[in-house]
Amino acid sequence: MATTVDAVLSALEVFGRAPDKASLERANAWLQEFQHSPEAWSTCNVLLLSPETPVAAKLFAAQTFRTKVTYDLHQVDSANLLALRDTLVTALERYHSGPRTIMVQLCLAISCLALQVPAWENPVQDLVDSFGRIPATVPALLQFLTILPEELTSNTKIPVTDEEYREREAVLLTSNAETIIELLSMYLQAPGATYAVQTQVFNCLSSWLASGEVTAMSLAKTPLLTYAFEALASEDLFEAAVTVICDLIHETQEIEDNMPVIEVIVPRVISLKPRLTEWKEDPDKIRGLARIFTEAGEMYRSLLLHHTETFYPIVEAIGECSAYPDLDIVPITFPFWMRLAQSIGKRSSVPPLLSDAYKALMTVIIRHLHFPPEITTVAGQEAENFRSFRHVMGDTLKDCCYVLGTDVCLLAAYELITTAMTRGPSISWQEIEAPLFSMRSMGAEVDPNDDHAVPKIMDLIPKLPAHPRVRYASLLIISRYTEWMNKHPSYIPSQLNFISSGFEDSDSEVNAAAGQALKYLCQDCKQHLVEFLPQLHQFLASMGAKLVQDDRVQVYEAIAFVISAMPMEHAARSLREFALDILQLVHATANKPTTATKEELKAASDALETLEVMLGVIDTFGDQLPATCQNSCPEAWAIFDPLIAKYGSDFEVCDRVTRVIRLGVNFFGITALPVVPAVLRRMATAFESTGFASYLWIIGKIFGRFGTEENPALRNSFKQAFEQTSTKLVTILQVTPPSQIPDVMEDYLRMAQQLIDHAPDILFPSPAFPVTFRAAMAGFTLIQSDIVFTALDFIRDIITHDSLDPPAVPPSKFPTYAAAIKPVVEKEGMDLTGLLLTGLVGDFPSDAASSVITIFRVLAKLWPSPLLTWLPPVLQQLPSTTTPDQAKQAFMEDVTQSLNAKDYDKVKYAILTLHRASRKARDRRRVGPMDN
């Protein structure tokens, strides 16, 4: 025993010395193993009760008791369970005055034990008898009574059945509810009760209210309710009182059942309204009041709608909280306004008082939207937080629209701007920008057919001050109102001019907003903008080079929307015109006699990005391309091929050109077939020389699009590309572990998956097939979930291929496929099962179990004898820390029985049982020795 105690103390000392990572990991692993051991029970008792034990070691001992009571109670003989109870209660008596961290862990352990030991007939009363009669131990009792309902309702790891839980919950909580109310009332009023004890009383009451065991009605005639409101006057009790009042109000949400207590609560809540003025200089107090008022408003919403005048003081109080200058407090009120608006929306009319409340709220929110007078004083995270919060406030403005009507709200914001502008030069940009932002937020609620409010706004925009922040906000309004402009096309020319001027602004954010506005205008009003296409082309010619890339991309995307609205032949000519402009730059770079500079390659990649975004919008003209596009595919490839040949080792060029080719494959369809063999040769060669995953990605996309084509030359190019890339992958993996090239692994496997789906005659007979199978197995070792699922899907599709269990008259190629698959599975079977089980009990995503089950079921059916020889050494290699030995043994027995009985469905249950056992062990491991 002394040796073990010393070992624990030595391991814990490591954490206090801040040593190297390896020492910490060794100490952590040793302590975890110790916590699993049966001797930890007695050792931790010694550590807790020894006066010489350091505090850190005592805390570790208490944490270990809590962990072992949760996971390892089976180590204790049933005859000794009550003795364990006595041990824990004795320890709690020892630490009744602290440290609190130790007391909490002991209370958690006792709560968990009480749930699992029916022989302990009335734990609550026993603890009350032991701790409740001596003032010094009352805090320990209150700590236990606070933790008990929380632990019982939230700790799902305690191993009890639903029936056992219901029985013990009735004993521990339900049958003691009245006792708890009486006990808390007594302690609250006890002579000499300290603020600390009274705070504990409120915390305990909150815990029992939250559990549902103590009802609001049961408190109506007790001093607890009255004193909770009175305690708001106390600095020391304020926070605890706020929490318990909110919990109490929340528990009265069943209005009809709780009317008597609601009639007590509401007057007390309303009486708090003057405190908002009294405590206006104390944000913490206002925050607490905001919580109370908002909770009351939400819970009593239906009463408020039916008895508006009676409950309106609560609405006014919430309005005052919304108007408070501290923006950390304001959002507390937002859920109330949202839910009230939803409730009002279901009624035929809006009570005038509530209409006034939302009008006042709208004004308040717009005031909160104002940037500080000196915006430069707000920077970094604070500025970002404020910008994000403006969007949250924007949602509350939508609630105002829901109640008052969008046109009313828009015109109110419009009046704020026009009134401010009458003051001339003295106006600040913030006074304009905030209402503009509100208009943008409310734009989602605008009726596209509105002819009252929005026209005034559109007429106002060109007249606004030329401040960058005002222009930025104005452009974003245009972005939001483009659906309205589609119904009112007469406004398009003026707004298009306004957008164009935004690109000339020196502020980059204004430029970006102009790009966004143009994109949405062209997207939503594309039919009306066809006649403006020459103007847009001229704009690009004159301004395109001056735009930053992100803005240029948005302009090209906007133009593509317009082209997509044109008749097909006209659209094809327009697309070709813009595409030729783009490709001229790419062609010049590819055919430059000297090596292109970094800047020139960046310009070519940017040009490809603009072509990519255009093709992404236009998508395709269908199977029959217009005459204008008939020769475009070989012409484009004649530009791309030399570019990749010379600069395919530049990652940006590689990424952009493969993306464009992907969209080109979709755009040209079968008319691209003549160039596909050349594309595949170039992509495979480029992957061979660079190892870039993008080349595998595009090969896979081509396989997926054209894999069923029967052209012999095309299928030969498939075979060459597959085998060439597989050979390169083998070379890469000889020097680089799979974990360092996850993108290559994923795109290679996705490429191979396309062959299974569309060209199995290429995959299975190929000498590269075993390489692909092993690559998929290597995918199981990676941590990226997408790769694991891709690898599982690939192996599953091989193992379950119809050729392995063919119909009476199989397709002619099935024997060839089966002859290729079987020897690979038999050769790799042990490693395959090992990797599958290691992943299942290790790092596989939880959703992967179904694929593992499918694979094992087929292995059991088609390879039963080999599977029984593979499993014993595989199971032996699984670490006991993730898979307990008894779980391994049970798994082997279950699989053997299912195979002997040829009941292969039972393999599923064996896998699931092993999976559950490993998850339980891992959950235990995730709780580090110092984490509880």
Tab-separated table of C-alpha atoms in Angstrom, residues 466-647:
chain	number	residue	atom	x	y	z
A	466	ALA	CA	-20.221	60.549	-50.652
A	467	HIS	CA	-18.661	59.187	-47.470
A	468	PRO	CA	-17.163	55.681	-48.006
A	469	ARG	CA	-19.189	54.109	-45.188
A	470	VAL	CA	-22.411	55.631	-46.530
A	471	ARG	CA	-21.630	54.498	-50.057
A	472	TYR	CA	-20.742	51.020	-48.790
A	473	ALA	CA	-24.070	50.738	-46.954
A	474	SER	CA	-25.970	52.084	-49.972
A	475	LEU	CA	-24.427	49.505	-52.305
A	476	LEU	CA	-25.344	46.708	-49.946
A	477	ILE	CA	-28.930	47.971	-49.900
A	478	ILE	CA	-28.956	47.640	-53.687
A	479	SER	CA	-27.649	44.071	-53.276
A	480	ARG	CA	-30.545	43.262	-50.960
A	481	TYR	CA	-33.265	44.956	-53.050
A	482	THR	CA	-32.479	43.436	-56.471
A	483	GLU	CA	-35.608	41.258	-56.454
A	484	TRP	CA	-37.622	44.455	-56.031
A	485	MET	CA	-35.736	46.072	-58.926
A	486	ASN	CA	-36.572	43.108	-61.139
A	487	LYS	CA	-40.209	44.150	-60.732
A	488	HIS	CA	-39.284	47.828	-61.207
A	489	PRO	CA	-36.711	47.794	-64.040
A	490	SER	CA	-36.901	51.551	-64.575
A	491	TYR	CA	-34.551	51.907	-61.603
A	492	ILE	CA	-31.879	49.647	-63.106
A	493	PRO	CA	-29.979	52.270	-65.209
A	494	SER	CA	-29.528	54.706	-62.329
A	495	GLN	CA	-28.506	51.999	-59.893
A	496	LEU	CA	-26.140	50.475	-62.451
A	497	ASN	CA	-24.433	53.865	-62.765
A	498	PHE	CA	-24.249	54.116	-58.974
A	499	ILE	CA	-22.681	50.649	-58.812
A	500	SER	CA	-20.165	51.533	-61.529
A	501	SER	CA	-19.065	54.603	-59.604
A	502	GLY	CA	-18.474	52.362	-56.602
A	503	PHE	CA	-15.684	50.595	-58.480
A	504	GLU	CA	-13.933	53.938	-58.878
A	505	ASP	CA	-13.914	54.669	-55.151
A	506	SER	CA	-10.536	54.568	-53.414
A	507	ASP	CA	-11.968	52.493	-50.547
A	508	SER	CA	-11.498	48.737	-51.125
A	509	GLU	CA	-14.598	47.841	-49.109
A	510	VAL	CA	-16.698	50.084	-51.329
A	511	ASN	CA	-15.216	48.322	-54.374
A	512	ALA	CA	-16.150	44.945	-52.908
A	513	ALA	CA	-19.676	46.128	-52.135
A	514	ALA	CA	-20.018	47.358	-55.727
A	515	GLY	CA	-18.978	43.915	-56.974
A	516	GLN	CA	-21.545	42.261	-54.750
A	517	ALA	CA	-24.266	44.680	-55.828
A	518	LEU	CA	-23.492	44.085	-59.497
A	519	LYS	CA	-23.536	40.319	-59.015
A	520	TYR	CA	-26.954	40.287	-57.361
A	521	LEU	CA	-28.372	42.868	-59.762
A	522	CYS	CA	-27.322	40.729	-62.720
A	523	GLN	CA	-28.493	37.542	-61.031
A	524	ASP	CA	-31.977	38.780	-60.167
A	525	CYS	CA	-32.521	41.186	-63.083
A	526	LYS	CA	-30.655	39.295	-65.815
A	527	GLN	CA	-33.501	39.480	-68.331
A	528	HIS	CA	-33.521	43.271	-68.069
A	529	LEU	CA	-29.723	43.586	-68.295
A	530	VAL	CA	-29.150	41.795	-71.619
A	531	GLU	CA	-29.220	45.148	-73.428
A	532	PHE	CA	-26.545	46.430	-71.033
A	533	LEU	CA	-24.051	43.651	-71.851
A	534	PRO	CA	-21.989	45.798	-74.290
A	535	GLN	CA	-21.764	48.429	-71.562
A	536	LEU	CA	-20.548	45.798	-69.092
A	537	HIS	CA	-17.994	44.552	-71.626
A	538	GLN	CA	-16.719	48.076	-72.123
A	539	PHE	CA	-16.578	48.509	-68.345
A	540	LEU	CA	-14.329	45.452	-68.080
A	541	ALA	CA	-12.114	46.698	-70.877
A	542	SER	CA	-11.577	50.038	-69.177
A	543	MET	CA	-11.685	49.068	-65.490
A	544	GLY	CA	-10.926	45.343	-65.351
A	545	ALA	CA	-7.189	45.687	-64.906
A	546	LYS	CA	-7.678	48.169	-62.069
A	547	LEU	CA	-9.919	45.895	-60.030
A	548	VAL	CA	-8.567	43.605	-57.356
A	549	GLN	CA	-9.149	39.945	-58.154
A	550	ASP	CA	-12.082	39.364	-55.796
A	551	ASP	CA	-13.976	42.313	-57.320
A	552	ARG	CA	-13.060	41.233	-60.852
A	553	VAL	CA	-14.427	37.750	-60.150
A	554	GLN	CA	-17.731	39.227	-58.971
A	555	VAL	CA	-18.014	41.290	-62.148
A	556	TYR	CA	-17.452	38.243	-64.359
A	557	GLU	CA	-19.944	36.276	-62.300
A	558	ALA	CA	-22.466	39.090	-62.790
A	559	ILE	CA	-21.880	39.067	-66.548
A	560	ALA	CA	-22.343	35.301	-66.643
A	561	PHE	CA	-25.782	35.672	-65.080
A	562	VAL	CA	-26.746	38.056	-67.856
A	563	ILE	CA	-25.396	35.710	-70.535
A	564	SER	CA	-27.386	32.838	-69.009
A	565	ALA	CA	-30.599	34.799	-69.727
A	566	MET	CA	-29.873	35.212	-73.445
A	567	PRO	CA	-31.088	32.981	-76.302
A	568	MET	CA	-28.633	30.103	-76.692
A	569	GLU	CA	-26.886	31.198	-79.896
A	570	HIS	CA	-26.493	34.767	-78.649
A	571	ALA	CA	-25.330	33.482	-75.269
A	572	ALA	CA	-22.753	31.281	-76.966
A	573	ARG	CA	-21.346	34.206	-78.951
A	574	SER	CA	-21.189	36.404	-75.869
A	575	LEU	CA	-19.532	33.695	-73.776
A	576	ARG	CA	-16.986	33.090	-76.527
A	577	GLU	CA	-16.248	36.823	-76.721
A	578	PHE	CA	-15.532	37.095	-72.986
A	579	ALA	CA	-13.725	33.746	-72.877
A	580	LEU	CA	-11.384	34.754	-75.725
A	581	ASP	CA	-10.427	37.894	-73.808
A	582	ILE	CA	-9.549	35.722	-70.830
A	583	LEU	CA	-7.746	33.000	-72.773
A	584	GLN	CA	-5.602	35.465	-74.713
A	585	LEU	CA	-3.771	36.258	-71.493
A	586	VAL	CA	-3.402	32.553	-70.650
A	587	HIS	CA	-2.177	31.800	-74.192
A	588	ALA	CA	0.386	34.583	-74.026
A	589	THR	CA	1.744	33.188	-70.774
A	590	ALA	CA	1.854	29.584	-72.031
A	591	ASN	CA	3.644	30.503	-75.258
A	592	LYS	CA	6.027	33.071	-73.900
A	593	PRO	CA	9.538	32.223	-75.177
A	594	THR	CA	11.072	32.977	-71.790
A	595	THR	CA	9.978	31.638	-68.420
A	596	ALA	CA	6.967	33.478	-67.053
A	597	THR	CA	7.454	35.492	-63.889
A	598	LYS	CA	5.600	34.783	-60.670
A	599	GLU	CA	3.414	37.817	-61.325
A	600	GLU	CA	2.575	36.625	-64.842
A	601	LEU	CA	1.600	33.187	-63.576
A	602	LYS	CA	-0.571	34.825	-60.916
A	603	ALA	CA	-2.282	36.890	-63.627
A	604	ALA	CA	-2.908	33.749	-65.701
A	605	SER	CA	-4.337	31.918	-62.683
A	606	ASP	CA	-6.587	34.889	-61.909
A	607	ALA	CA	-7.803	34.873	-65.501
A	608	LEU	CA	-8.647	31.172	-65.225
A	609	GLU	CA	-10.576	31.907	-62.024
A	610	THR	CA	-12.785	34.379	-63.889
A	611	LEU	CA	-13.430	31.789	-66.610
A	612	GLU	CA	-14.210	29.237	-63.915
A	613	VAL	CA	-16.820	31.455	-62.298
A	614	MET	CA	-18.482	32.166	-65.642
A	615	LEU	CA	-18.714	28.483	-66.533
A	616	GLY	CA	-19.997	27.771	-63.043
A	617	VAL	CA	-22.947	30.090	-63.613
A	618	ILE	CA	-23.719	29.152	-67.227
A	619	ASP	CA	-23.207	25.429	-66.551
A	620	THR	CA	-24.061	24.011	-69.992
A	621	PHE	CA	-25.983	24.692	-73.192
A	622	GLY	CA	-27.172	21.073	-73.324
A	623	ASP	CA	-26.109	18.072	-75.395
A	624	GLN	CA	-26.310	19.998	-78.681
A	625	LEU	CA	-23.842	22.877	-78.512
A	626	PRO	CA	-24.481	25.996	-80.595
A	627	ALA	CA	-22.376	26.260	-83.738
A	628	THR	CA	-20.278	28.982	-82.127
A	629	CYS	CA	-18.993	26.491	-79.549
A	630	GLN	CA	-18.349	23.505	-81.813
A	631	ASN	CA	-14.585	24.075	-82.071
A	632	SER	CA	-14.113	25.737	-78.702
A	633	CYS	CA	-13.064	22.578	-76.852
A	634	PRO	CA	-9.976	21.693	-78.939
A	635	GLU	CA	-9.120	25.401	-79.158
A	636	ALA	CA	-9.201	25.747	-75.370
A	637	TRP	CA	-7.198	22.549	-74.878
A	638	ALA	CA	-4.590	23.844	-77.305
A	639	ILE	CA	-4.059	26.679	-74.797
A	640	PHE	CA	-4.249	24.621	-71.607
A	641	ASP	CA	-1.939	21.813	-72.753
A	642	PRO	CA	1.230	23.901	-73.170
A	643	LEU	CA	0.368	25.829	-70.000
A	644	ILE	CA	0.312	22.607	-67.944
A	645	ALA	CA	3.343	21.232	-69.749
A	646	LYS	CA	5.398	24.292	-68.848
A	647	TYR	CA	3.873	25.445	-65.561
